[in-house]
Short mmCIF file of C-alpha atoms and ligand atoms in Angstrom, two decimals:
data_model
loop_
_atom_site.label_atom_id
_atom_site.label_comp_id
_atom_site.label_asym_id
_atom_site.label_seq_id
_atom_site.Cartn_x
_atom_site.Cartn_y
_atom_site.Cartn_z
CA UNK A 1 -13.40 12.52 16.75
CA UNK A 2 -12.50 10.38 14.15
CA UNK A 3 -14.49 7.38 11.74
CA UNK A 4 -15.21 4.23 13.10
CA UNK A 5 -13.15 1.24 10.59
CA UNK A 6 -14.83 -1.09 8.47
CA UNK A 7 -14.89 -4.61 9.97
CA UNK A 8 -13.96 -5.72 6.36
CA UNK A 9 -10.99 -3.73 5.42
CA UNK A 10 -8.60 -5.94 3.56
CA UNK A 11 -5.91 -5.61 5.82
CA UNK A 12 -7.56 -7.37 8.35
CA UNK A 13 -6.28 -10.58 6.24
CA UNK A 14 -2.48 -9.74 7.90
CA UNK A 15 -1.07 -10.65 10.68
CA UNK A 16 1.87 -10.09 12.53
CA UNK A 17 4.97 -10.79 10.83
CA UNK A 18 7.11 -10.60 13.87
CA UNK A 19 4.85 -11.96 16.78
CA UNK A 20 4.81 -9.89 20.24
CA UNK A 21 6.87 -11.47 23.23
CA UNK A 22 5.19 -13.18 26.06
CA UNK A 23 5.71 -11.87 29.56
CA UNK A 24 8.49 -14.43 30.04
CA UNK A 25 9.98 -13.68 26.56
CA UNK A 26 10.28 -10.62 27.10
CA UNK A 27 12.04 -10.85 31.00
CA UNK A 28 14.15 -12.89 29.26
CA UNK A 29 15.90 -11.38 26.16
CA UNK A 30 15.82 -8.33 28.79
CA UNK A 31 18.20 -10.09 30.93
CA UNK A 32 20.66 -10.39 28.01
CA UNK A 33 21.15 -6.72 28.00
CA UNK A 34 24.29 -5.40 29.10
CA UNK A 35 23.14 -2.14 29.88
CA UNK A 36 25.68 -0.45 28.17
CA UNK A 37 27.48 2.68 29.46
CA UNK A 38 26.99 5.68 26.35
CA UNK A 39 24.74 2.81 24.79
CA UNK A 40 25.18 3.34 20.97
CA UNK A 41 21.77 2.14 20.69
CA UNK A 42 20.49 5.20 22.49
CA UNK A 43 22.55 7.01 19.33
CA UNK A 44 20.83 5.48 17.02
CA UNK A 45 17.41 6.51 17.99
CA UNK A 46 16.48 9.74 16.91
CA UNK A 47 13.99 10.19 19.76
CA UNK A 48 17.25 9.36 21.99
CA UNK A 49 15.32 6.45 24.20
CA UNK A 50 16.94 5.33 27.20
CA UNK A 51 16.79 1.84 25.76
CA UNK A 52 19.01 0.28 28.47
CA UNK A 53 16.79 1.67 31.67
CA UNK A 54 13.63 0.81 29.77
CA UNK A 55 15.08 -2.83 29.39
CA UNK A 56 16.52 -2.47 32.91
CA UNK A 57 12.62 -1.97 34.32
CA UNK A 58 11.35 -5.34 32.38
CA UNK A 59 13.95 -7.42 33.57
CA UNK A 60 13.01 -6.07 37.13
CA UNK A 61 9.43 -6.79 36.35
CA UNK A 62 8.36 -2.87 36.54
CA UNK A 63 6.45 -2.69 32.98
CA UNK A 64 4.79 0.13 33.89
CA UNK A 65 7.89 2.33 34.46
CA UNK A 66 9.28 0.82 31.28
CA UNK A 67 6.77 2.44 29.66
CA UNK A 68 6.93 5.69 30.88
CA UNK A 69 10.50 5.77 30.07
CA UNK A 70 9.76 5.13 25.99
CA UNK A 71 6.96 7.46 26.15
CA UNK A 72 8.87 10.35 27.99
CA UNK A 73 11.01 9.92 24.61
CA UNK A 74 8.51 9.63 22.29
CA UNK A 75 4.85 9.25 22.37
CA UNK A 76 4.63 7.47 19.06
CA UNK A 77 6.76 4.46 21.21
CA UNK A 78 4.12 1.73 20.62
CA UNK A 79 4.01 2.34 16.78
CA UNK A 80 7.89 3.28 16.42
CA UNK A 81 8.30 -0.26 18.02
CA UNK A 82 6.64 -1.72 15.14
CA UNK A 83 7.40 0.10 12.44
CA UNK A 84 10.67 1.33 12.85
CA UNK A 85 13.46 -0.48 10.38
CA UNK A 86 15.23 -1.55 13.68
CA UNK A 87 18.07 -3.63 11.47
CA UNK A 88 19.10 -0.18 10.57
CA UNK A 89 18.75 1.99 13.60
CA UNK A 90 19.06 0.82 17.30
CA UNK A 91 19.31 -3.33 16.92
CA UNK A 92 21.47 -2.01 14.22
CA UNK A 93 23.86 -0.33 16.63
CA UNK A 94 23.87 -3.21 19.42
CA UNK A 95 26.86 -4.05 20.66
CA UNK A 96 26.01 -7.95 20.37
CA UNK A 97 26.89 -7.56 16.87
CA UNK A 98 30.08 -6.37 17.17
CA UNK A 99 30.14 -10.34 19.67
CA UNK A 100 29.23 -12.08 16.60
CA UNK A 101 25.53 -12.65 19.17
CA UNK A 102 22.02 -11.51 17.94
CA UNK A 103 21.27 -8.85 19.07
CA UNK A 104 19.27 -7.96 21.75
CA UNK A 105 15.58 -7.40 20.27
CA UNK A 106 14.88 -4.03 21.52
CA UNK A 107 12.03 -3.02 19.15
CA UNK A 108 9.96 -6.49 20.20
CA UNK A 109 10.77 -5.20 24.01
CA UNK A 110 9.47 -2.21 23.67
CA UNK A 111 6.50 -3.51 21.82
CA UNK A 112 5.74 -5.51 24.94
CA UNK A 113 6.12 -2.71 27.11
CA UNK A 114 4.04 -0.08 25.20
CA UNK A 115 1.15 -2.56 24.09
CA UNK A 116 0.54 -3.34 27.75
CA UNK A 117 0.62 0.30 28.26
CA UNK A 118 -2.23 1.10 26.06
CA UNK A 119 -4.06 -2.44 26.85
CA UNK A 120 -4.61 -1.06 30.29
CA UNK A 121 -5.05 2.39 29.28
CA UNK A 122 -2.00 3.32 31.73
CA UNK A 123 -1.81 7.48 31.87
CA UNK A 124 1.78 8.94 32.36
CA UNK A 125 1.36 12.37 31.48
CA UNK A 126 -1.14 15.08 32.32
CA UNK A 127 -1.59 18.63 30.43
CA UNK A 128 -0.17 21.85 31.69
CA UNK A 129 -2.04 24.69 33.45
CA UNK A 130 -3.59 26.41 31.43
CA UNK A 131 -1.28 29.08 29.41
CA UNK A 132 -4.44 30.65 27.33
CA UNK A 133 -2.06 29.86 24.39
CA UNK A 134 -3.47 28.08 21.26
CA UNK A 135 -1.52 26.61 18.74
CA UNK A 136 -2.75 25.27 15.11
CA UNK A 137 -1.66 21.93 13.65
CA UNK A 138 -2.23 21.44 10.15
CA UNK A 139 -2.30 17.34 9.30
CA UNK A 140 -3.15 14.42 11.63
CA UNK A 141 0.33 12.21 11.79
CA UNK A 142 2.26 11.34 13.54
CA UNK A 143 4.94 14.74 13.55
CA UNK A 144 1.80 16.62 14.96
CA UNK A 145 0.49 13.82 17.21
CA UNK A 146 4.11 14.37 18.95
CA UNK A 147 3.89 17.90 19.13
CA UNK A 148 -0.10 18.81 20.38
CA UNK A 149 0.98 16.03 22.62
CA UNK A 150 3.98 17.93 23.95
CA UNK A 151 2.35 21.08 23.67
CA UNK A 152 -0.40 20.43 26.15
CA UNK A 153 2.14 19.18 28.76
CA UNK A 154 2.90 23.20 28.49
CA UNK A 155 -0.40 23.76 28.76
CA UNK A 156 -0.98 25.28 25.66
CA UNK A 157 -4.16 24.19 23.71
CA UNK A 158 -4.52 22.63 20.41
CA UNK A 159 -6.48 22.48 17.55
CA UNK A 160 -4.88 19.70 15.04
CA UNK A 161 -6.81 20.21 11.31
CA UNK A 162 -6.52 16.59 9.37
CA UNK A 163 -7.85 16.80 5.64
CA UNK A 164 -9.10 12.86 5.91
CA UNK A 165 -11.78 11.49 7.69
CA UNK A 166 -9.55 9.63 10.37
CA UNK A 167 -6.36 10.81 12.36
CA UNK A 168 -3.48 9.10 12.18
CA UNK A 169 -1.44 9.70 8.76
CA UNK A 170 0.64 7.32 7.36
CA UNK A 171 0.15 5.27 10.63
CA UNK A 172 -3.34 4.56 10.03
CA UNK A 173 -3.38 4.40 6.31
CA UNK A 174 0.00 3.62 4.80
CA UNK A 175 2.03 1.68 7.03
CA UNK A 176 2.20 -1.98 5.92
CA UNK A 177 -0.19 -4.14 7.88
CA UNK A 178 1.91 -6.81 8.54
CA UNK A 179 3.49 -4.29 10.78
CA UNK A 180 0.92 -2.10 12.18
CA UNK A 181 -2.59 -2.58 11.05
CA UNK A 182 -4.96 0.81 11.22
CA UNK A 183 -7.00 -0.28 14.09
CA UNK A 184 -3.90 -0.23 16.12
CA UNK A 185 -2.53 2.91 15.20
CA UNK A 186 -5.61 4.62 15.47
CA UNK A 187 -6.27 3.01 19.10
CA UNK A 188 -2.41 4.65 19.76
CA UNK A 189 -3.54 8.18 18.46
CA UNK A 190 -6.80 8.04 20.79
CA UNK A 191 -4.73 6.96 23.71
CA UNK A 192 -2.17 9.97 23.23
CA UNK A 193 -5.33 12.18 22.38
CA UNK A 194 -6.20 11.40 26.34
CA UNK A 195 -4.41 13.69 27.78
CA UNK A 196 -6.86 16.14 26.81
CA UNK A 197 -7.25 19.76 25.42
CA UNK A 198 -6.49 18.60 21.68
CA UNK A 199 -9.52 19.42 19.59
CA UNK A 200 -9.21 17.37 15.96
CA UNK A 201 -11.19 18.77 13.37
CA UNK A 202 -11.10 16.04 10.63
CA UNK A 203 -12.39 16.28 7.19
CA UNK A 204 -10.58 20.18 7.36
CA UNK A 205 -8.54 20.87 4.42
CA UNK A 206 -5.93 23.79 4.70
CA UNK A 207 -5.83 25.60 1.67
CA UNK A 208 -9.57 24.72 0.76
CA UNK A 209 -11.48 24.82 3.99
CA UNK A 210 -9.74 27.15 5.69
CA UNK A 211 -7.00 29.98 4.63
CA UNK A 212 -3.21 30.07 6.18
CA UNK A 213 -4.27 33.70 7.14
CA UNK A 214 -7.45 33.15 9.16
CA UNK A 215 -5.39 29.92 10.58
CA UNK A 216 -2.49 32.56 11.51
CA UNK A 217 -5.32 35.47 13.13
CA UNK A 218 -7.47 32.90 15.33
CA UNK A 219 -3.79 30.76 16.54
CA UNK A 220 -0.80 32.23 18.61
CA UNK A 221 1.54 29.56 16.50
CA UNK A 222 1.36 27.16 13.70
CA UNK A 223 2.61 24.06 12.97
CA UNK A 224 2.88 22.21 10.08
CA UNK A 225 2.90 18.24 9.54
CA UNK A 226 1.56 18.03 6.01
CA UNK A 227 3.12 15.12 5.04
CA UNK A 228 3.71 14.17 1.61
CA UNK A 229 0.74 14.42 -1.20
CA UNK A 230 -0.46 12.43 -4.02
CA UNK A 231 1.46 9.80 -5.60
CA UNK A 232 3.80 10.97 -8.40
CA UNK A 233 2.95 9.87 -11.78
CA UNK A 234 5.09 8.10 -14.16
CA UNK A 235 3.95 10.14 -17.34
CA UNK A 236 3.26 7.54 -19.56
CA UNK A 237 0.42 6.71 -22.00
CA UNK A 238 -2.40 4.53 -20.50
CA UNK A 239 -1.59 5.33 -16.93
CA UNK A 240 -5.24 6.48 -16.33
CA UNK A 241 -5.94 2.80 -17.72
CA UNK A 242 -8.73 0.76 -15.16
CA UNK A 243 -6.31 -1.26 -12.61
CA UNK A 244 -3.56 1.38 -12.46
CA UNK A 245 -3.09 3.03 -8.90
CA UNK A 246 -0.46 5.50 -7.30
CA UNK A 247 1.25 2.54 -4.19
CA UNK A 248 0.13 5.09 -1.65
CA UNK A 249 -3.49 5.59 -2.55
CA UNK A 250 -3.58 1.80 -3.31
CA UNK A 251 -2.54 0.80 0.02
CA UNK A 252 -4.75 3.36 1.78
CA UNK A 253 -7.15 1.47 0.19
CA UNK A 254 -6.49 -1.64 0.84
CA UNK A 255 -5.95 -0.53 5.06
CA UNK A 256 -9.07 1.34 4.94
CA UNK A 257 -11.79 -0.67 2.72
CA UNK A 258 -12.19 -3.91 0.63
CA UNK A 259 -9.82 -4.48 -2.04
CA UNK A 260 -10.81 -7.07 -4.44
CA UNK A 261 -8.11 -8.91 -5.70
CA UNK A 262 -10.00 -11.79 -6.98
CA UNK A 263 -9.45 -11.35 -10.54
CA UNK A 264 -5.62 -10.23 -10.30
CA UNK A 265 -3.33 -13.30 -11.44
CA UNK A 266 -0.42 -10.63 -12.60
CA UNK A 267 0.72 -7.59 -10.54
CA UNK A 268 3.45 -5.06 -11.51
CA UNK A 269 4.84 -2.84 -9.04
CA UNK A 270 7.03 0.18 -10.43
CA UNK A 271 9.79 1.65 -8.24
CA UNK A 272 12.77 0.71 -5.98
CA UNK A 273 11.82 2.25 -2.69
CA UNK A 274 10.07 1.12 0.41
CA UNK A 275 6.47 2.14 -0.23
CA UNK A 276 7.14 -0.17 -3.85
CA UNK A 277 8.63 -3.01 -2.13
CA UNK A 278 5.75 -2.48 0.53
CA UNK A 279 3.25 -3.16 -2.42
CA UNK A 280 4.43 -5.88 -3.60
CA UNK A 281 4.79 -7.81 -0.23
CA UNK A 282 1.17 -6.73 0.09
CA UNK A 283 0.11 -8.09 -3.08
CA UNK A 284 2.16 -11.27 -2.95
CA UNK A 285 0.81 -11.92 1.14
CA UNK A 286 -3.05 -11.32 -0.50
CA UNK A 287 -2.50 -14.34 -3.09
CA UNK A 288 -1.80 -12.05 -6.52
CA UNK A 289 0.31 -15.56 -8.10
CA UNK A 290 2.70 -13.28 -9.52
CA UNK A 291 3.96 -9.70 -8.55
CA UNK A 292 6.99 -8.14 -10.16
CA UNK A 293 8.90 -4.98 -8.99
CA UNK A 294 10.06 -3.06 -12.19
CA UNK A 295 12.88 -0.43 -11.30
CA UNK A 296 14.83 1.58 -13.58
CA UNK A 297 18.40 0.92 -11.40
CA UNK A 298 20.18 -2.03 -10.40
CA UNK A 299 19.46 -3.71 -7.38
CA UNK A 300 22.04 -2.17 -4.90
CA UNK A 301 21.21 1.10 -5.98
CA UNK A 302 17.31 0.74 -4.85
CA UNK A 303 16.41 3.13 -1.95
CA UNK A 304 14.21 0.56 0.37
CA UNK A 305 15.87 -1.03 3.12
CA UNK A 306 18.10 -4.26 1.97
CA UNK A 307 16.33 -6.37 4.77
CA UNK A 308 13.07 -5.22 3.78
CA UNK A 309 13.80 -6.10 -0.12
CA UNK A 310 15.14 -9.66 0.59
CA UNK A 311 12.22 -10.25 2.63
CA UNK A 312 10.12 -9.51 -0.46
CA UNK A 313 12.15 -11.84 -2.96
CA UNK A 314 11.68 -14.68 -0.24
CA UNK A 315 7.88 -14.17 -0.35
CA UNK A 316 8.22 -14.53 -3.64
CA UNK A 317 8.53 -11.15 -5.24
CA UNK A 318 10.25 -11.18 -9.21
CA UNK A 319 12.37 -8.24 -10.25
CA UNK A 320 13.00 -6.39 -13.21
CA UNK A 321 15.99 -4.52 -12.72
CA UNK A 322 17.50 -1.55 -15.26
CA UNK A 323 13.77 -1.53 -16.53
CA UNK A 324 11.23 1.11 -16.75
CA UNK A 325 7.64 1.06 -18.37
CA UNK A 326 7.12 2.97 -21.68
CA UNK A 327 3.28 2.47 -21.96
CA UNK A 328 -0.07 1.17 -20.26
CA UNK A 329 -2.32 -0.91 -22.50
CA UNK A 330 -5.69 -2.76 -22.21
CA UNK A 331 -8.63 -3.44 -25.00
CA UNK A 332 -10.24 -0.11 -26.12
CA UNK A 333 -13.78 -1.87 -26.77
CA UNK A 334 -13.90 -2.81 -22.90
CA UNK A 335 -16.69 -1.23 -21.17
CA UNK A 336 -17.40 0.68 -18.79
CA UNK A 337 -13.96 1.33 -19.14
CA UNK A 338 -10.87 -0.28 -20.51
CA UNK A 339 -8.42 -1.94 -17.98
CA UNK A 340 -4.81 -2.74 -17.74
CA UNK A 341 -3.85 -5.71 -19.49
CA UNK A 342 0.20 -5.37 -20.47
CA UNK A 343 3.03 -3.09 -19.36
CA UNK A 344 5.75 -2.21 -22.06
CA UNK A 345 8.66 -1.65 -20.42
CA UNK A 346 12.13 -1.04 -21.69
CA UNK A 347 15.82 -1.69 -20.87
CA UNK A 348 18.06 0.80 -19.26
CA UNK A 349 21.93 1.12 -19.46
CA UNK A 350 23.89 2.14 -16.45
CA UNK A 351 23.24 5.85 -17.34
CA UNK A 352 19.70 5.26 -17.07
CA UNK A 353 19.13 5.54 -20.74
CA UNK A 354 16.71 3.34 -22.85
CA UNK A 355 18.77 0.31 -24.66
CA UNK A 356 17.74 0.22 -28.54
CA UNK A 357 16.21 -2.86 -29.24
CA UNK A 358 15.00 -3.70 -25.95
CA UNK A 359 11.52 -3.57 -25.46
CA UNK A 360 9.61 -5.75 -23.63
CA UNK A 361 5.87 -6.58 -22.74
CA UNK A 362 4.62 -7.74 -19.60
CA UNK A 363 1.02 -9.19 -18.55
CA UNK A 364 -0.47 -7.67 -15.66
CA UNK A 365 -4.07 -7.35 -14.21
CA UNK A 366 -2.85 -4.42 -11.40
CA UNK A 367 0.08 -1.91 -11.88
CA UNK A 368 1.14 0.25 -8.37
CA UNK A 369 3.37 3.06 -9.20
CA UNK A 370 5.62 3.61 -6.34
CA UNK A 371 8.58 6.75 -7.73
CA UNK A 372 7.68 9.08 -4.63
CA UNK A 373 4.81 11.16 -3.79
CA UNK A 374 4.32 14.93 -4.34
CA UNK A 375 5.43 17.41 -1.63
CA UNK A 376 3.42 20.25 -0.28
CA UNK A 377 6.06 23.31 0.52
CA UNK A 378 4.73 25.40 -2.16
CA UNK A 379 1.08 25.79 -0.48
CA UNK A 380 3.05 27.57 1.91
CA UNK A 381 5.38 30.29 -0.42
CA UNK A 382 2.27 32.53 -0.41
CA UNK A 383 2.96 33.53 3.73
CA UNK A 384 6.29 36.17 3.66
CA UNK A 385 9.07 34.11 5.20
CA UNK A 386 8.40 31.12 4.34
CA UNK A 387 11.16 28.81 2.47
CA UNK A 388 10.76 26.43 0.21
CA UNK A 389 13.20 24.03 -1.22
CA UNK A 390 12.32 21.65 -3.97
CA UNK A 391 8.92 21.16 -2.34
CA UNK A 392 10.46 20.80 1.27
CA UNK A 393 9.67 23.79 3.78
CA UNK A 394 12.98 24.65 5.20
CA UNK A 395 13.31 25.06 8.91
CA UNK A 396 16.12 25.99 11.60
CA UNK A 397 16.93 22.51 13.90
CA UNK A 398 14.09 23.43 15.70
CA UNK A 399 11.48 23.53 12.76
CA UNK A 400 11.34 27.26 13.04
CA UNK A 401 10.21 28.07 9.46
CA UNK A 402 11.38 31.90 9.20
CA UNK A 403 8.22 33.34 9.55
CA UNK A 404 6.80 34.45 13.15
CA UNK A 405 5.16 31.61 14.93
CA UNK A 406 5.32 29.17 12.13
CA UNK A 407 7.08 25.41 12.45
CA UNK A 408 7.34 22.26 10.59
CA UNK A 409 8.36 18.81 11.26
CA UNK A 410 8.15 15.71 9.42
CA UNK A 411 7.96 14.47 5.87
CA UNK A 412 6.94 17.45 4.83
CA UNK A 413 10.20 18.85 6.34
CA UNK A 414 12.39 16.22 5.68
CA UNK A 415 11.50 14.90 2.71
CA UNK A 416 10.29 11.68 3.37
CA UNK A 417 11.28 9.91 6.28
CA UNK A 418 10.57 7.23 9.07
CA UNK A 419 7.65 7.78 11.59
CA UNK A 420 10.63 7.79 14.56
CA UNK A 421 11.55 10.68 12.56
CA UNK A 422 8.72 12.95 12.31
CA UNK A 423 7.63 12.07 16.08
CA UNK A 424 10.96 13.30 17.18
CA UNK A 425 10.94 16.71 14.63
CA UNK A 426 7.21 17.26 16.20
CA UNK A 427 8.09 16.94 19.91
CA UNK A 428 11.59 19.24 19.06
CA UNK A 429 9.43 21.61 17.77
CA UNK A 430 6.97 21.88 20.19
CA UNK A 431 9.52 22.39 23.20
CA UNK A 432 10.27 25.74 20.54
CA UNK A 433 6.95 26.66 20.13
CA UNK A 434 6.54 26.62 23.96
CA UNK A 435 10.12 28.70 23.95
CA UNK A 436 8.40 31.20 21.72
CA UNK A 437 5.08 31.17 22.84
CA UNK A 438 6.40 31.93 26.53
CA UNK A 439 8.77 34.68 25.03
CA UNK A 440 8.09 38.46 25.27
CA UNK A 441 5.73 39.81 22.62
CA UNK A 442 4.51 37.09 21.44
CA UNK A 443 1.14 37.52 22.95
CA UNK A 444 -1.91 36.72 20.26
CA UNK A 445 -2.10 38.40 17.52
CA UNK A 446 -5.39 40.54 15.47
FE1 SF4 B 1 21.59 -3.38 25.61
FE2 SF4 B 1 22.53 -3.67 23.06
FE3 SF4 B 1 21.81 -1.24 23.95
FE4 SF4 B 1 24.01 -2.42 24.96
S1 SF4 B 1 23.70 -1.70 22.84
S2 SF4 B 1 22.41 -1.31 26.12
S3 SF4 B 1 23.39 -4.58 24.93
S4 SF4 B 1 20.45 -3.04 23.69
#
């Protein structure tokens, strides 16, 4: 089904940066709950968890029903718990904070509660009878992982189609180790693969490998949890310089194989966002001396998370704020091939616009550009109904696309968003693909 990882993958070199509770941790900071009536930290998660009845069961000692109750939510639970920005979603919400009192830890809870499901390989959920129905899921994350999942509890079978060589998306290959290393989030898609009747064809490229229209004849529905694509370039001369890497392809790298880092004293890391400041908490933790994030607005207007950014500048992270790089240079005469030796960048005013007069030049060995990836709604525009909105497919609440039979849910959907996110668009959509798939007429097509 999918690859087995290198032993040596660079990411191994992370651990945790917020440790998992012990057994008696955990009981404990449960018992601070207050079990809130109309909890606004259910609110706050878009997969709506019960949070206070899942806390409610570890105080009581019942881990296993805990752990049903996340996972009736969302199956993604034991990643979500991880990689979820918490400070901004459901600890966010907590009433303690309102009691000038921490809050209670709810994503470290629910770590403990989903890690000991999947240690013991607990089973909650089994497929459907059999409904003869097949549906098509183009892309391995985590927005399809949520809906085959949901779809076989119908009892409709599955057939997910993942272009790389492992399932998982951004779980497996671009989520910052500290948080959630590959190994686990691939042992988390195995465990939810369990339930059975999901066939994964990886190494299957839609578009390339196989057509929409022969994925349309041979499924009775389709959905679609693309993702984002490549990493968008910055258009300037000497990006195709030795040393100079899109964040996201970097990072897959450095989850998947052996990054060598040996020779990097000076790291530049372009962009204001998460995946940037990601990059250059990576590159700081791995021992690069000196990492600087270059972005072209001030600091408050930078789209990563505020907790997530001062985190970075405690490790150690510089800044270059109002800046942007005009140019890539190394030494032509290097062989094989010339690498990256100096960034010219350039002020910006408040409008964004390049101050005359001043240019500057900055050493670095590595450069990770980090402005946003591609998205992949246009593949689509070809199919009759299909909508398309600068890159995003558009879909009804349900991820109902407009054309018969097709959906969409996550970041190819939404833009861009948080795993929590696409694992609740994928389940949403599956209860409508059921809806559809169990309607009149809508028996297989060709
Ligand atoms: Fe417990 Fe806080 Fe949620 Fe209230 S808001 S139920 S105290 S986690």
């Amino acid at each position: 089904m999918s690859v087995p990882l290198s032993q040596h993958r660079t990411e191994t070199a992370f651990s945790d940066h917020k440790l998992p509770l012990l057994h008696d941790e955990a009981v404990a900071e449960a018992h601070r709950c207050l079990f809130c009536h109309d909890a606004p930290c259910i609110a706050a998660c878009p997969t709506a968890i019960d949070i206070p009845q899942f806390i409610r069961m570890i105080s009581t000692g019942n881990t296993r029903h805990s752990a049903r109750t996340i996972f009736e939510s969302n199956i993604l639970g034991a990643s979500c718990a991880r990689v979820c920005p918490v400070e901004v979603l459901c600890v966010g919400a907590c009433v303690y904070n309102d009691l000038d009192q921490p809050p209670i830890q709810i994503g470290r809870l629910q770590r403990f509660s989903t890690d000991t499901a999947i240690d013991n390989d607990w089973q909650f959920f089994e497929a459907g009878a059999d409904t003869g129905r097949h549906v098509g899921l183009i892309g391995g994350g985590p927005a399809s992982l949520a809906a085959a999942h949901e779809l076989r509890r119908h009892g409709h079978a599955c057939t997910i189609y993942e272009r790389d060589e492992v399932i998982g998306g951004l779980n497996v290959t671009g989520v910052a180790p500290y948080k959630l290393r590959a190994d686990a989030a691939l042992e988390e898609a195995e465990w939810i693969l369990r339930i059975g009747g999901i066939n994964v064809k990886t190494g299957v490229e839609v578009g390339r490998d196989l057509q929409l229209q022969e994925l349309e004849r041979t499924h009775d529905a389709v959905f679609v949890g693309v993702g984002l694509g490549e990493d968008s370039p910055l258009r300037v001369p000497g990006e195709d310089l030795e040393g100079v890497f899109g964040a996201v392809e970097w990072i897959k790298r450095m989850k998947l194989t052996t990054v060598d880092l040996s020779q990097v004293r000076r790291c530049v890391v372009v962009g204001g966002g998460n995946t940037a400041i990601d990059a250059a908490r990576e590159t700081r933790a791995l021992g690069v001396p000196e990492v600087t994030l270059v972005y072209r607005g001030q600091r408050a207007g930078a789209s990563g998370y505020a907790h997530e950014l001062s985190a970075a500048l405690e490790a150690g992270v510089q800044t270059k704020w109002q800046s942007v790089p005009t140019a890539f240079e190394g030494d032509d005469h290097e062989k094989p091939a010339p690498r990256v030796q100096r960034v010219r960048c350039v002020h910006l005013d408040i409008r964004k616009q390049p101050i005359a007069g001043s240019e500057f030049v900055m050493d670095a060995d590595l450069v990770l550009i980090a402005i946003g990836q591609s998205r992949l709604g246009a593949m689509f525009t070809a199919l009759d109904g299909m909508r398309v909105e600068d890159g995003r497919l558009l879909t009804d609440d349900d991820g109902f696309t407009g054309r018969r039979g097709w959906y969409a849910g996550g970041d190819c959907r939404n833009g861009g968003k948080e795993v929590v996110n696409a694992a609740a668009e994928g389940k949403r959509a599956a209860v409508a693909i059921d809806a559809f798939l169990n309607s009149a007429g809508s028996a297989r097509r060709g």
